[in-house]
Short mmCIF file of C-alpha atoms and ligand atoms in Angstrom, two decimals:
data_model
loop_
_atom_site.label_atom_id
_atom_site.label_comp_id
_atom_site.label_asym_id
_atom_site.label_seq_id
_atom_site.Cartn_x
_atom_site.Cartn_y
_atom_site.Cartn_z
CA UNK A 1 85.40 105.13 116.69
CA UNK A 2 84.90 108.61 115.33
CA UNK A 3 85.61 108.94 111.60
CA UNK A 4 88.81 110.90 112.11
CA UNK A 5 90.32 108.04 114.12
CA UNK A 6 90.71 106.21 110.84
CA UNK A 7 94.37 105.95 109.83
CA UNK A 8 95.14 104.00 106.70
CA UNK A 9 98.38 103.46 104.86
CA UNK A 10 100.02 102.38 101.67
CA UNK A 11 103.27 100.48 102.05
CA UNK A 12 105.06 99.87 98.75
CA UNK A 13 108.29 97.90 98.50
CA UNK A 14 110.74 99.71 96.20
CA UNK A 15 111.79 96.53 94.40
CA UNK A 16 110.61 97.91 91.07
CA UNK A 17 108.33 100.48 89.48
CA UNK A 18 104.63 100.71 90.35
CA UNK A 19 102.37 98.62 88.11
CA UNK A 20 98.63 98.23 87.78
CA UNK A 21 98.44 95.84 90.77
CA UNK A 22 100.21 98.35 93.03
CA UNK A 23 97.94 101.12 91.77
CA UNK A 24 94.81 99.16 92.67
CA UNK A 25 96.05 98.70 96.26
CA UNK A 26 97.01 102.37 96.54
CA UNK A 27 93.65 103.55 95.17
CA UNK A 28 91.62 101.26 97.44
CA UNK A 29 93.49 102.22 100.61
CA UNK A 30 93.40 105.92 99.72
CA UNK A 31 89.69 106.05 98.86
CA UNK A 32 88.73 104.04 101.92
CA UNK A 33 90.68 106.42 104.19
CA UNK A 34 89.13 109.48 102.55
CA UNK A 35 85.62 107.99 102.72
CA UNK A 36 86.11 107.79 106.50
CA UNK A 37 87.58 111.31 106.65
CA UNK A 38 90.70 109.54 107.81
CA UNK A 39 94.40 110.05 107.34
CA UNK A 40 96.40 108.18 104.70
CA UNK A 41 100.08 107.53 105.33
CA UNK A 42 102.85 106.18 103.16
CA UNK A 43 105.49 103.82 104.41
CA UNK A 44 108.39 102.80 102.22
CA UNK A 45 109.11 99.13 102.89
CA UNK A 46 112.77 99.25 101.90
CA UNK A 47 113.87 96.58 104.33
CA UNK A 48 115.32 94.17 101.80
CA UNK A 49 118.30 96.10 100.42
CA UNK A 50 119.48 93.33 98.03
CA UNK A 51 116.03 93.23 96.36
CA UNK A 52 115.68 96.99 96.16
CA UNK A 53 115.93 98.71 92.80
CA UNK A 54 118.00 101.89 92.97
CA UNK A 55 115.81 104.95 92.49
CA UNK A 56 112.54 102.99 92.80
CA UNK A 57 111.46 104.62 96.08
CA UNK A 58 111.66 108.12 94.59
CA UNK A 59 110.02 106.97 91.37
CA UNK A 60 107.11 105.48 93.30
CA UNK A 61 106.51 108.76 95.13
CA UNK A 62 106.80 110.72 91.89
CA UNK A 63 104.19 108.52 90.22
CA UNK A 64 101.83 108.65 93.20
CA UNK A 65 102.05 112.42 93.22
CA UNK A 66 101.51 112.67 89.46
CA UNK A 67 98.44 110.43 89.77
CA UNK A 68 96.97 112.85 92.28
CA UNK A 69 97.43 110.93 95.53
CA UNK A 70 97.82 113.12 98.59
CA UNK A 71 99.34 111.66 101.70
CA UNK A 72 99.44 112.88 105.26
CA UNK A 73 102.47 113.33 107.47
CA UNK A 74 106.03 112.18 107.04
CA UNK A 75 106.95 109.09 105.05
CA UNK A 76 108.49 106.33 107.18
CA UNK A 77 111.41 104.39 105.67
CA UNK A 78 111.82 100.92 107.12
CA UNK A 79 115.56 101.00 106.38
CA UNK A 80 115.84 103.61 109.15
CA UNK A 81 113.92 101.67 111.78
CA UNK A 82 116.26 98.85 112.79
CA UNK A 83 116.49 100.07 116.37
CA UNK A 84 112.73 99.88 116.82
CA UNK A 85 112.64 96.36 115.35
CA UNK A 86 115.53 95.23 117.57
CA UNK A 87 113.85 96.70 120.66
CA UNK A 88 110.68 94.78 119.83
CA UNK A 89 112.62 91.57 119.31
CA UNK A 90 114.25 92.07 122.70
CA UNK A 91 110.84 92.54 124.26
CA UNK A 92 109.80 89.17 122.80
CA UNK A 93 113.04 87.54 124.00
CA UNK A 94 112.41 88.83 127.53
CA UNK A 95 108.86 87.43 127.40
CA UNK A 96 110.20 84.04 126.20
CA UNK A 97 108.08 84.17 123.05
CA UNK A 98 110.94 83.58 120.62
CA UNK A 99 113.91 81.24 120.21
CA UNK A 100 117.09 81.05 118.22
CA UNK A 101 117.30 78.75 115.22
CA UNK A 102 120.22 77.80 113.01
CA UNK A 103 118.61 75.28 110.70
CA UNK A 104 119.20 75.94 107.03
CA UNK A 105 116.33 76.49 104.64
CA UNK A 106 117.23 73.17 103.02
CA UNK A 107 117.10 71.24 106.29
CA UNK A 108 113.69 72.69 107.04
CA UNK A 109 112.35 71.94 103.56
CA UNK A 110 113.49 68.30 103.83
CA UNK A 111 111.43 67.47 106.91
CA UNK A 112 108.68 70.07 107.09
CA UNK A 113 105.07 69.44 106.16
CA UNK A 114 103.33 71.93 103.89
CA UNK A 115 101.38 74.71 105.54
CA UNK A 116 99.16 77.32 103.94
CA UNK A 117 102.23 79.23 102.85
CA UNK A 118 105.27 77.05 102.38
CA UNK A 119 106.93 74.56 104.73
CA UNK A 120 105.96 74.55 108.40
CA UNK A 121 109.08 74.63 110.56
CA UNK A 122 108.98 71.53 112.80
CA UNK A 123 110.55 73.23 115.82
CA UNK A 124 113.95 71.49 115.76
CA UNK A 125 115.67 74.31 117.65
CA UNK A 126 112.91 74.93 120.19
CA UNK A 127 114.90 73.35 122.99
CA UNK A 128 118.30 74.63 121.93
CA UNK A 129 120.25 74.92 118.74
CA UNK A 130 120.40 71.62 116.97
CA UNK A 131 123.38 72.14 114.69
CA UNK A 132 126.80 73.71 114.52
CA UNK A 133 126.31 76.84 112.51
CA UNK A 134 127.04 80.43 113.38
CA UNK A 135 124.22 82.10 111.51
CA UNK A 136 121.24 82.38 113.77
CA UNK A 137 117.66 83.40 113.07
CA UNK A 138 114.93 84.20 115.59
CA UNK A 139 111.54 82.49 115.43
CA UNK A 140 108.28 83.19 117.21
CA UNK A 141 106.78 80.24 119.09
CA UNK A 142 103.37 79.23 117.86
CA UNK A 143 100.97 76.81 119.51
CA UNK A 144 97.88 74.84 118.55
CA UNK A 145 95.49 77.68 119.35
CA UNK A 146 93.39 78.93 116.46
CA UNK A 147 93.61 82.49 115.31
CA UNK A 148 90.31 83.69 113.93
CA UNK A 149 89.95 86.94 112.07
CA UNK A 150 87.51 88.74 109.85
CA UNK A 151 88.46 90.43 106.61
CA UNK A 152 86.11 93.13 105.32
CA UNK A 153 86.26 91.76 101.78
CA UNK A 154 87.38 88.14 102.04
CA UNK A 155 85.29 87.07 105.04
CA UNK A 156 86.25 84.90 108.02
CA UNK A 157 89.50 82.98 108.49
CA UNK A 158 90.60 80.40 111.01
CA UNK A 159 94.28 79.47 111.15
CA UNK A 160 95.75 76.91 113.52
CA UNK A 161 99.05 78.71 113.89
CA UNK A 162 101.20 75.68 114.70
CA UNK A 163 99.76 73.46 111.98
CA UNK A 164 99.09 75.99 109.23
CA UNK A 165 101.99 78.41 109.66
CA UNK A 166 104.48 77.13 112.25
CA UNK A 167 107.13 79.01 114.22
CA UNK A 168 107.98 81.84 111.85
CA UNK A 169 111.10 83.93 111.43
CA UNK A 170 111.23 87.46 112.86
CA UNK A 171 114.91 88.10 112.24
CA UNK A 172 116.73 86.23 109.55
CA UNK A 173 120.09 84.53 109.88
CA UNK A 174 121.64 87.30 107.76
CA UNK A 175 120.57 89.83 110.41
CA UNK A 176 117.69 91.26 108.44
CA UNK A 177 114.34 91.76 110.14
CA UNK A 178 111.44 89.90 108.59
CA UNK A 179 108.56 91.74 106.96
CA UNK A 180 106.13 90.24 109.52
CA UNK A 181 107.93 91.90 112.43
CA UNK A 182 108.56 95.22 110.68
CA UNK A 183 104.99 95.61 109.50
CA UNK A 184 103.57 95.01 112.97
CA UNK A 185 106.00 97.43 114.64
CA UNK A 186 105.32 100.11 112.02
CA UNK A 187 101.55 99.70 111.87
CA UNK A 188 101.56 100.22 115.64
CA UNK A 189 104.00 103.14 115.48
CA UNK A 190 101.81 104.87 112.90
CA UNK A 191 98.59 104.03 114.79
CA UNK A 192 97.17 102.34 111.72
CA UNK A 193 93.51 101.50 112.30
CA UNK A 194 92.69 100.07 108.86
CA UNK A 195 94.83 98.06 106.49
CA UNK A 196 93.69 97.78 102.86
CA UNK A 197 96.16 95.81 100.72
CA UNK A 198 96.52 93.03 98.15
CA UNK A 199 95.21 89.53 98.80
CA UNK A 200 98.72 88.06 98.47
CA UNK A 201 99.13 89.18 102.09
CA UNK A 202 95.92 87.57 103.35
CA UNK A 203 97.79 84.57 104.75
CA UNK A 204 100.25 86.87 106.51
CA UNK A 205 97.46 88.49 108.49
CA UNK A 206 97.16 85.81 111.16
CA UNK A 207 100.92 86.04 111.82
CA UNK A 208 100.62 89.79 112.23
CA UNK A 209 97.63 89.53 114.56
CA UNK A 210 99.44 86.91 116.64
CA UNK A 211 102.45 89.21 116.95
CA UNK A 212 100.20 92.12 117.92
CA UNK A 213 98.70 89.90 120.59
CA UNK A 214 102.14 88.88 121.92
CA UNK A 215 103.17 92.54 122.06
CA UNK A 216 99.85 93.72 123.50
CA UNK A 217 99.28 95.98 120.53
CA UNK A 218 95.87 96.73 119.05
CA UNK A 219 95.03 95.01 115.75
CA UNK A 220 93.92 97.08 112.77
CA UNK A 221 90.87 96.12 110.74
CA UNK A 222 91.93 94.30 107.56
CA UNK A 223 90.61 94.32 103.99
CA UNK A 224 92.34 92.40 101.20
CA UNK A 225 91.57 93.34 97.64
CA UNK A 226 91.78 90.75 94.85
CA UNK A 227 95.05 90.55 92.97
CA UNK A 228 95.32 91.89 89.48
CA UNK A 229 96.67 89.17 87.20
CA UNK A 230 97.94 89.06 83.64
CA UNK A 231 96.31 87.05 80.86
CA UNK A 232 98.19 83.94 82.01
CA UNK A 233 96.68 84.30 85.49
CA UNK A 234 99.97 85.31 87.19
CA UNK A 235 100.00 88.04 89.79
CA UNK A 236 101.29 91.30 88.31
CA UNK A 237 104.76 91.83 89.73
CA UNK A 238 108.29 92.62 88.76
CA UNK A 239 108.88 88.87 88.32
CA UNK A 240 106.05 88.58 85.80
CA UNK A 241 107.32 91.73 84.07
CA UNK A 242 104.24 93.80 84.79
CA UNK A 243 104.23 96.99 82.81
CA UNK A 244 105.32 100.08 84.78
CA UNK A 245 102.68 102.78 85.26
CA UNK A 246 103.28 105.85 83.14
CA UNK A 247 102.38 109.43 83.96
CA UNK A 248 100.98 109.99 80.43
CA UNK A 249 98.38 107.25 80.95
CA UNK A 250 97.39 108.33 84.47
CA UNK A 251 93.72 108.98 83.67
CA UNK A 252 93.33 105.65 81.83
CA UNK A 253 95.13 103.60 84.48
CA UNK A 254 93.24 105.27 87.29
CA UNK A 255 89.90 104.66 85.61
CA UNK A 256 90.83 101.01 84.99
CA UNK A 257 91.76 100.66 88.65
CA UNK A 258 88.33 102.02 89.64
CA UNK A 259 86.67 99.51 87.32
CA UNK A 260 88.78 96.70 88.79
CA UNK A 261 87.59 97.75 92.24
CA UNK A 262 83.96 97.29 91.18
CA UNK A 263 83.03 100.97 90.95
CA UNK A 264 81.69 100.81 87.39
CA UNK A 265 83.02 104.16 86.07
CA UNK A 266 81.25 105.78 83.09
CA UNK A 267 82.86 105.06 79.71
CA UNK A 268 84.20 108.57 79.23
CA UNK A 269 85.58 109.08 82.75
CA UNK A 270 89.20 108.73 81.56
CA UNK A 271 88.71 111.77 79.33
CA UNK A 272 88.27 114.06 82.34
CA UNK A 273 91.08 115.75 84.28
CA UNK A 274 92.55 113.69 87.14
CA UNK A 275 90.96 115.91 89.78
CA UNK A 276 87.50 115.15 88.34
CA UNK A 277 88.23 111.44 88.23
CA UNK A 278 89.19 111.53 91.90
CA UNK A 279 86.02 113.45 92.74
CA UNK A 280 83.92 110.84 90.96
CA UNK A 281 85.85 108.06 92.71
CA UNK A 282 85.46 109.57 96.17
CA UNK A 283 81.73 109.96 95.60
CA UNK A 284 81.28 106.38 94.43
CA UNK A 285 83.71 104.48 96.65
CA UNK A 286 82.13 101.59 98.50
CA UNK A 287 84.31 98.84 99.83
CA UNK A 288 81.32 96.50 99.60
CA UNK A 289 81.53 96.76 95.81
CA UNK A 290 85.07 95.39 95.66
CA UNK A 291 84.84 91.81 94.41
CA UNK A 292 86.48 89.18 96.60
CA UNK A 293 87.47 86.90 93.77
CA UNK A 294 90.48 87.19 91.50
CA UNK A 295 89.99 89.01 88.25
CA UNK A 296 91.97 88.98 85.06
CA UNK A 297 93.26 92.29 83.79
CA UNK A 298 93.59 90.98 80.26
N1 LIG B 301 105.29 96.07 101.13
C1 LIG B 301 104.25 95.16 100.78
C2 LIG B 301 104.09 95.09 99.28
O1 LIG B 301 104.53 96.00 98.59
C3 LIG B 301 102.92 95.54 101.39
C4 LIG B 301 102.89 95.27 102.82
C5 LIG B 301 101.57 95.59 103.51
O2 LIG B 301 100.74 96.32 102.95
O3 LIG B 301 101.40 95.11 104.62
O4 LIG B 301 103.56 94.13 98.79
#
């Protein structure tokens, strides 16, 4: 691949303001794209309207801009892409890769065994709906084959899709498309070659690669950066009340993000203008320096 074939992206969910954990993911994906002379796109993952915070999407873009991020091309909004997701679902229906399911979450939880990320759906509806209920979800069929993938930071993974994940939902009973489907459709639409994101999505990667395989789409290269946690060891998120990034502290936060990513910035870097900090960062970026393990952000 020539360097300019690199297309990276940052895909925030506007469920709340950006915090240090989101900044770290944005910085890593941005610097990696620039180090490859690649493009860096932004996709607003505003699929889950009930969880969205009004105004958060605009605030996120305002903060990114104030921090000195520069993105390429138009921003894609997932809320405007239902037709593309539906068309992809129909492609999977035609290929007999999916089935309808009307089990409730409760029914699944009662009988499912634990997988690597929650209960593994035991396939009750594989041969036809098993209950009287109008609300219908769509699930992708998995089998016992192993999906093996390499992560640039976290190493090699081997998931037995049926045992570790199970038949997973692509469209929910409430009509909403699942993140796993949307992200695969959009990464393909935007020709994403490299995904750099938080390690909370590491276990989603095999589902996304399986979907790409079913849809005969190319798979991007993946890198998952460690999650920033608070002093109690919880992932920084809206739920754990992570502090929102402020424009006044941009230089400090940015420098801390560089330190978190293993770049070892000089002590006085935060005293320089943002443009200088970015220059230093671009010069020193090396994905190999990013630690794989979790770190505490104090
Ligand atoms: N929207 C997801 C998040 O904010 C990121 C999805 C992705 O990078 O694949 O956590």
